[in-house]
PDB file of C-alpha atoms in Angstrom:
ATOM      1  CA  MET Y   1     -14.163 -30.525 -55.648  1.00 67.00           C
ATOM      2  CA  LEU Y   2     -16.921 -29.292 -52.812  1.00 73.00           C
ATOM      3  CA  PRO Y   3     -20.601 -29.257 -54.122  1.00 78.00           C
ATOM      4  CA  LEU Y   4     -21.538 -25.765 -54.434  1.00 80.00           C
ATOM      5  CA  MET Y   5     -24.585 -26.901 -52.382  1.00 81.00           C
ATOM      6  CA  ILE Y   6     -22.387 -27.355 -49.535  1.00 83.00           C
ATOM      7  CA  ALA Y   7     -20.458 -24.141 -50.072  1.00 80.00           C
ATOM      8  CA  THR Y   8     -23.473 -22.150 -49.894  1.00 82.00           C
ATOM      9  CA  ILE Y   9     -24.549 -22.906 -46.744  1.00 85.00           C
ATOM     10  CA  ASP Y  10     -24.869 -19.673 -45.097  1.00 87.00           C
ATOM     11  CA  ASP Y  11     -23.810 -20.712 -41.230  1.00 88.00           C
ATOM     12  CA  ASP Y  12     -19.863 -21.039 -41.179  1.00 90.00           C
ATOM     13  CA  ALA Y  13     -20.173 -24.188 -38.554  1.00 92.00           C
ATOM     14  CA  ASP Y  14     -22.473 -25.876 -40.580  1.00 90.00           C
ATOM     15  CA  ARG Y  15     -20.415 -25.489 -43.882  1.00 90.00           C
ATOM     16  CA  ALA Y  16     -17.783 -26.787 -42.242  1.00 92.00           C
ATOM     17  CA  PHE Y  17     -19.489 -29.611 -40.739  1.00 91.00           C
ATOM     18  CA  MET Y  18     -21.285 -30.401 -44.138  1.00 90.00           C
ATOM     19  CA  THR Y  19     -17.594 -30.331 -45.871  1.00 91.00           C
ATOM     20  CA  ARG Y  20     -16.124 -32.582 -43.081  1.00 90.00           C
ATOM     21  CA  ILE Y  21     -19.233 -35.107 -43.962  1.00 90.00           C
ATOM     22  CA  TYR Y  22     -18.658 -34.555 -47.450  1.00 90.00           C
ATOM     23  CA  TYR Y  23     -14.718 -35.489 -47.778  1.00 90.00           C
ATOM     24  CA  ARG Y  24     -15.437 -38.420 -45.088  1.00 91.00           C
ATOM     25  CA  TYR Y  25     -18.319 -40.201 -46.528  1.00 91.00           C
ATOM     26  CA  ARG Y  26     -18.514 -39.264 -50.011  1.00 89.00           C
ATOM     27  CA  ARG Y  27     -16.502 -42.442 -51.397  1.00 91.00           C
ATOM     28  CA  TYR Y  28     -18.519 -44.630 -48.662  1.00 91.00           C
ATOM     29  CA  MET Y  29     -22.177 -42.986 -50.146  1.00 91.00           C
ATOM     30  CA  TYR Y  30     -21.372 -43.377 -53.646  1.00 90.00           C
ATOM     31  CA  LYS Y  31     -20.417 -47.144 -52.666  1.00 91.00           C
ATOM     32  CA  THR Y  32     -23.573 -47.621 -50.699  1.00 91.00           C
ATOM     33  CA  ILE Y  33     -25.544 -45.874 -53.677  1.00 91.00           C
ATOM     34  CA  GLY Y  34     -23.504 -48.480 -56.418  1.00 89.00           C
ATOM     35  CA  THR Y  35     -25.248 -51.029 -54.671  1.00 88.00           C
ATOM     36  CA  PHE Y  36     -28.773 -50.194 -55.852  1.00 88.00           C
ATOM     37  CA  VAL Y  37     -27.969 -48.243 -59.325  1.00 88.00           C
ATOM     38  CA  SER Y  38     -25.318 -49.556 -61.732  1.00 85.00           C
ATOM     39  CA  ASP Y  39     -25.482 -46.511 -64.187  1.00 87.00           C
ATOM     40  CA  PRO Y  40     -22.653 -43.950 -62.844  1.00 86.00           C
ATOM     41  CA  TRP Y  41     -24.343 -41.349 -64.220  1.00 89.00           C
ATOM     42  CA  ASP Y  42     -27.632 -42.279 -62.626  1.00 90.00           C
ATOM     43  CA  ALA Y  43     -25.345 -43.011 -59.144  1.00 90.00           C
ATOM     44  CA  ASP Y  44     -24.169 -38.864 -59.597  1.00 90.00           C
ATOM     45  CA  ASP Y  45     -27.484 -37.867 -59.661  1.00 91.00           C
ATOM     46  CA  VAL Y  46     -28.593 -39.898 -56.540  1.00 92.00           C
ATOM     47  CA  PHE Y  47     -25.680 -38.433 -55.144  1.00 91.00           C
ATOM     48  CA  GLN Y  48     -26.860 -35.285 -55.776  1.00 90.00           C
ATOM     49  CA  THR Y  49     -30.166 -35.532 -54.639  1.00 90.00           C
ATOM     50  CA  THR Y  50     -28.463 -37.289 -51.110  1.00 91.00           C
ATOM     51  CA  LEU Y  51     -26.655 -34.352 -50.610  1.00 90.00           C
ATOM     52  CA  PRO Y  52     -29.824 -31.734 -50.312  1.00 90.00           C
ATOM     53  CA  ASN Y  53     -31.328 -34.612 -47.974  1.00 89.00           C
ATOM     54  CA  LEU Y  54     -28.497 -34.265 -45.427  1.00 91.00           C
ATOM     55  CA  ILE Y  55     -28.198 -30.457 -45.434  1.00 90.00           C
ATOM     56  CA  ASP Y  56     -31.764 -29.993 -44.659  1.00 89.00           C
ATOM     57  CA  HIS Y  57     -31.244 -32.200 -41.374  1.00 89.00           C
ATOM     58  CA  LEU Y  58     -27.505 -30.727 -40.497  1.00 89.00           C
ATOM     59  CA  ASP Y  59     -29.411 -30.518 -36.686  1.00 90.00           C
ATOM     60  CA  THR Y  60     -30.043 -34.336 -36.531  1.00 90.00           C
ATOM     61  CA  LEU Y  61     -26.387 -35.159 -38.262  1.00 90.00           C
ATOM     62  CA  LYS Y  62     -24.679 -32.610 -35.719  1.00 91.00           C
ATOM     63  CA  SER Y  63     -26.110 -34.311 -32.760  1.00 91.00           C
ATOM     64  CA  LEU Y  64     -25.239 -37.963 -33.993  1.00 89.00           C
ATOM     65  CA  PRO Y  65     -22.534 -40.294 -32.744  1.00 88.00           C
ATOM     66  CA  LYS Y  66     -20.011 -41.208 -35.221  1.00 83.00           C
ATOM     67  CA  ASN Y  67     -21.296 -44.982 -34.973  1.00 81.00           C
ATOM     68  CA  LYS Y  68     -24.779 -43.498 -35.417  1.00 87.00           C
ATOM     69  CA  LEU Y  69     -23.864 -40.974 -38.318  1.00 90.00           C
ATOM     70  CA  THR Y  70     -22.979 -43.194 -40.352  1.00 89.00           C
ATOM     71  CA  ALA Y  71     -25.629 -45.810 -40.358  1.00 89.00           C
ATOM     72  CA  TYR Y  72     -28.078 -42.672 -40.816  1.00 91.00           C
ATOM     73  CA  ILE Y  73     -25.841 -41.481 -43.928  1.00 92.00           C
ATOM     74  CA  HIS Y  74     -26.372 -45.185 -45.329  1.00 91.00           C
ATOM     75  CA  ALA Y  75     -30.241 -45.331 -44.655  1.00 90.00           C
ATOM     76  CA  VAL Y  76     -30.657 -42.134 -46.294  1.00 92.00           C
ATOM     77  CA  CYS Y  77     -28.283 -42.878 -49.574  1.00 93.00           C
ATOM     78  CA  LYS Y  78     -30.113 -46.169 -49.555  1.00 91.00           C
ATOM     79  CA  ASN Y  79     -33.703 -44.813 -49.426  1.00 89.00           C
ATOM     80  CA  THR Y  80     -32.889 -41.799 -51.976  1.00 91.00           C
ATOM     81  CA  ALA Y  81     -31.581 -44.378 -54.228  1.00 91.00           C
ATOM     82  CA  ILE Y  82     -34.377 -46.554 -53.873  1.00 87.00           C
ATOM     83  CA  ASN Y  83     -37.082 -44.014 -54.472  1.00 86.00           C
ATOM     84  CA  PHE Y  84     -34.969 -43.079 -57.617  1.00 88.00           C
ATOM     85  CA  LEU Y  85     -35.244 -46.416 -59.264  1.00 86.00           C
ATOM     86  CA  ARG Y  86     -38.876 -46.188 -57.705  1.00 83.00           C
ATOM     87  CA  LYS Y  87     -39.586 -42.674 -59.734  1.00 82.00           C
ATOM     88  CA  LYS Y  88     -37.620 -44.394 -62.862  1.00 80.00           C
ATOM     89  CA  GLY Y  89     -39.547 -47.745 -62.993  1.00 73.00           C
ATOM     90  CA  ARG Y  90     -36.518 -49.836 -62.687  1.00 60.00           C
ATOM     91  CA  MET Y  91     -37.449 -50.647 -58.839  1.00 53.00           C
ATOM     92  CA  LYS Y  92     -36.881 -54.497 -58.329  1.00 52.00           C
ATOM     93  CA  GLU Y  93     -37.942 -56.407 -55.403  1.00 48.00           C
ATOM     94  CA  LEU Y  94     -35.219 -55.780 -52.906  1.00 49.00           C
ATOM     95  CA  SER Y  95     -33.994 -58.031 -50.208  1.00 47.00           C
ATOM     96  CA  PHE Y  96     -31.240 -57.691 -47.411  1.00 46.00           C
ATOM     97  CA  GLU Y  97     -28.610 -59.553 -49.325  1.00 48.00           C
ATOM     98  CA  ASP Y  98     -28.806 -57.242 -52.047  1.00 48.00           C
ATOM     99  CA  PHE Y  99     -27.313 -54.476 -49.562  1.00 46.00           C
ATOM    100  CA  GLU Y 100     -25.779 -56.465 -46.758  1.00 47.00           C
ATOM    101  CA  GLU Y 101     -22.377 -55.962 -48.001  1.00 46.00           C
ATOM    102  CA  THR Y 102     -22.188 -52.391 -47.560  1.00 44.00           C
ATOM    103  CA  LEU Y 103     -24.500 -52.893 -44.288  1.00 46.00           C
ATOM    104  CA  PHE Y 104     -22.005 -54.479 -42.239  1.00 45.00           C
ATOM    105  CA  SER Y 105     -18.638 -53.629 -44.664  1.00 45.00           C
ATOM    106  CA  GLN Y 106     -15.174 -53.919 -42.955  1.00 42.00           C
ATOM    107  CA  GLU Y 107     -13.803 -51.201 -45.145  1.00 41.00           C
ATOM    108  CA  ASP Y 108     -15.933 -48.195 -43.419  1.00 40.00           C
ATOM    109  CA  PRO Y 109     -13.705 -47.102 -40.565  1.00 38.00           C
ATOM    110  CA  TYR Y 110     -16.694 -45.377 -39.224  1.00 36.00           C
ATOM    111  CA  GLN Y 111     -19.142 -47.972 -39.111  1.00 36.00           C
ATOM    112  CA  LEU Y 112     -19.983 -48.998 -35.707  1.00 35.00           C
ATOM    113  CA  HIS Y 113     -18.657 -52.551 -34.412  1.00 38.00           C
ATOM    114  CA  LEU Y 114     -20.689 -54.316 -31.780  1.00 39.00           C
ATOM    115  CA  ASN Y 115     -19.704 -57.597 -29.780  1.00 40.00           C
ATOM    116  CA  GLU Y 116     -21.565 -60.419 -31.179  1.00 46.00           C
ATOM    117  CA  SER Y 117     -23.775 -60.507 -28.184  1.00 55.00           C
ATOM    118  CA  ASP Y 118     -27.090 -62.520 -28.072  1.00 58.00           C
ATOM    119  CA  ASP Y 119     -29.930 -59.900 -28.421  1.00 69.00           C
ATOM    120  CA  VAL Y 120     -27.741 -58.134 -31.693  1.00 73.00           C
ATOM    121  CA  GLU Y 121     -27.138 -61.692 -33.342  1.00 78.00           C
ATOM    122  CA  ALA Y 122     -31.488 -62.185 -32.600  1.00 77.00           C
ATOM    123  CA  PHE Y 123     -31.646 -58.816 -33.877  1.00 79.00           C
ATOM    124  CA  ARG Y 124     -29.919 -59.286 -37.126  1.00 80.00           C
ATOM    125  CA  ARG Y 125     -31.437 -62.992 -37.758  1.00 83.00           C
ATOM    126  CA  ALA Y 126     -34.767 -61.229 -37.177  1.00 85.00           C
ATOM    127  CA  TRP Y 127     -33.975 -58.410 -39.848  1.00 85.00           C
ATOM    128  CA  LEU Y 128     -32.896 -60.889 -42.253  1.00 86.00           C
ATOM    129  CA  LYS Y 129     -36.396 -62.223 -42.135  1.00 89.00           C
ATOM    130  CA  LEU Y 130     -38.298 -59.008 -42.176  1.00 88.00           C
ATOM    131  CA  ASP Y 131     -39.969 -58.276 -45.761  1.00 89.00           C
ATOM    132  CA  ALA Y 132     -38.144 -55.220 -47.786  1.00 86.00           C
ATOM    133  CA  ARG Y 133     -41.232 -52.986 -46.331  1.00 86.00           C
ATOM    134  CA  SER Y 134     -41.109 -53.531 -42.730  1.00 88.00           C
ATOM    135  CA  GLN Y 135     -37.500 -52.745 -42.946  1.00 88.00           C
ATOM    136  CA  TYR Y 136     -37.890 -49.567 -44.414  1.00 88.00           C
ATOM    137  CA  LEU Y 137     -40.697 -48.705 -42.115  1.00 88.00           C
ATOM    138  CA  LEU Y 138     -38.393 -48.963 -39.406  1.00 87.00           C
ATOM    139  CA  GLU Y 139     -35.360 -47.403 -40.629  1.00 86.00           C
ATOM    140  CA  ALA Y 140     -36.980 -44.508 -41.525  1.00 85.00           C
ATOM    141  CA  ARG Y 141     -38.835 -43.854 -38.335  1.00 84.00           C
ATOM    142  CA  TYR Y 142     -36.205 -45.062 -36.143  1.00 79.00           C
ATOM    143  CA  ILE Y 143     -32.761 -44.253 -38.056  1.00 80.00           C
ATOM    144  CA  LEU Y 144     -33.970 -41.601 -40.094  1.00 81.00           C
ATOM    145  CA  ASN Y 145     -36.069 -40.172 -37.528  1.00 80.00           C
ATOM    146  CA  LYS Y 146     -38.946 -39.507 -39.992  1.00 84.00           C
ATOM    147  CA  SER Y 147     -42.492 -38.296 -39.230  1.00 86.00           C
ATOM    148  CA  TYR Y 148     -45.337 -40.455 -40.175  1.00 87.00           C
ATOM    149  CA  ASP Y 149     -46.467 -37.716 -42.760  1.00 89.00           C
ATOM    150  CA  GLU Y 150     -42.861 -37.850 -44.306  1.00 87.00           C
ATOM    151  CA  ILE Y 151     -42.753 -42.053 -44.229  1.00 89.00           C
ATOM    152  CA  ALA Y 152     -46.672 -41.621 -45.868  1.00 88.00           C
ATOM    153  CA  LEU Y 153     -45.377 -39.331 -48.545  1.00 87.00           C
ATOM    154  CA  GLU Y 154     -42.482 -41.394 -49.634  1.00 84.00           C
ATOM    155  CA  LEU Y 155     -44.757 -44.386 -49.802  1.00 84.00           C
ATOM    156  CA  ASN Y 156     -48.031 -42.598 -51.218  1.00 85.00           C
ATOM    157  CA  ILE Y 157     -50.124 -43.599 -48.476  1.00 86.00           C
ATOM    158  CA  LYS Y 158     -52.379 -41.848 -45.662  1.00 88.00           C
ATOM    159  CA  PRO Y 159     -50.181 -41.245 -42.459  1.00 85.00           C
ATOM    160  CA  SER Y 160     -52.994 -43.419 -40.691  1.00 86.00           C
ATOM    161  CA  SER Y 161     -52.192 -46.104 -42.586  1.00 88.00           C
ATOM    162  CA  VAL Y 162     -48.577 -45.892 -42.044  1.00 88.00           C
ATOM    163  CA  ARG Y 163     -48.870 -45.923 -37.964  1.00 87.00           C
ATOM    164  CA  VAL Y 164     -51.087 -49.145 -38.689  1.00 88.00           C
ATOM    165  CA  ALA Y 165     -48.323 -50.295 -40.800  1.00 89.00           C
ATOM    166  CA  MET Y 166     -45.678 -49.606 -38.049  1.00 88.00           C
ATOM    167  CA  THR Y 167     -47.621 -51.304 -35.374  1.00 87.00           C
ATOM    168  CA  ARG Y 168     -47.985 -54.499 -37.053  1.00 89.00           C
ATOM    169  CA  THR Y 169     -44.239 -53.918 -38.174  1.00 89.00           C
ATOM    170  CA  LYS Y 170     -42.937 -53.255 -34.444  1.00 87.00           C
ATOM    171  CA  GLU Y 171     -44.773 -56.600 -33.515  1.00 87.00           C
ATOM    172  CA  LYS Y 172     -43.695 -58.605 -36.278  1.00 89.00           C
ATOM    173  CA  ALA Y 173     -39.728 -57.699 -35.404  1.00 86.00           C
ATOM    174  CA  LYS Y 174     -40.446 -58.156 -31.585  1.00 85.00           C
ATOM    175  CA  ARG Y 175     -42.005 -61.844 -32.183  1.00 86.00           C
ATOM    176  CA  LEU Y 176     -39.059 -62.558 -34.662  1.00 86.00           C
ATOM    177  CA  ILE Y 177     -36.616 -61.351 -32.220  1.00 83.00           C
ATOM    178  CA  LEU Y 178     -37.870 -63.234 -29.378  1.00 82.00           C
ATOM    179  CA  ALA Y 179     -37.942 -66.279 -31.441  1.00 84.00           C
ATOM    180  CA  GLU Y 180     -34.629 -66.082 -32.483  1.00 82.00           C
ATOM    181  CA  LYS Y 181     -33.393 -65.720 -28.979  1.00 78.00           C
ATOM    182  CA  SER Y 182     -34.928 -68.621 -27.755  1.00 79.00           C
ATOM    183  CA  SER Y 183     -33.996 -70.618 -30.671  1.00 78.00           C
ATOM    184  CA  ALA Y 184     -30.283 -69.707 -30.130  1.00 68.00           C
ATOM    185  CA  GLN Y 185     -31.346 -70.384 -26.087  1.00 66.00           C
ATOM    186  CA  VAL Y 186     -31.957 -74.079 -27.104  1.00 65.00           C
ATOM    187  CA  LYS Y 187     -28.969 -74.685 -29.438  1.00 65.00           C
ATOM    188  CA  GLU Y 188     -26.612 -73.578 -26.444  1.00 61.00           C
ATOM    189  CA  THR Y 189     -28.271 -75.941 -24.082  1.00 61.00           C
ATOM    190  CA  VAL Y 190     -28.062 -78.752 -26.707  1.00 54.00           C
TER     191      VAL Y 190
END
């Protein structure tokens, strides 16, 4: 059954697009949310909160290729679930391993499948070494295309603090990626 919030979208093309997104990705969205929220009632609440977030960014969704669309939807579901847990006071420390299974799932036919090039592998290993906050900052800014003000609102800090944190996070990520690339080259020569 199609949620009422999708049925009430004014533009026919937008409603049809969001209907396709809903039917194509709803199981994936529930699976992603379920990684963070174990109670099915809470998972449904998070899902119902995620849909308006997606509807608010229809123009962005339409402009994304299928592989990036999956990553975008994954990030929105994950961040909505994390925000839900923070508000409920049940937020635990998250690590990449907590949601690695859904991020690189082979079950999702729309997930981006990359060749394991040196750059991608170095990025993956570097991502594992980043703390949860750094991962969130990079994801929010570069996958979800959120402004510094939006990120600041979610983290409850000043936008200028977000800019500083983003600069430091990018530098840290760059150092980690370069270190991973150089360690991979050393392993190849041995």
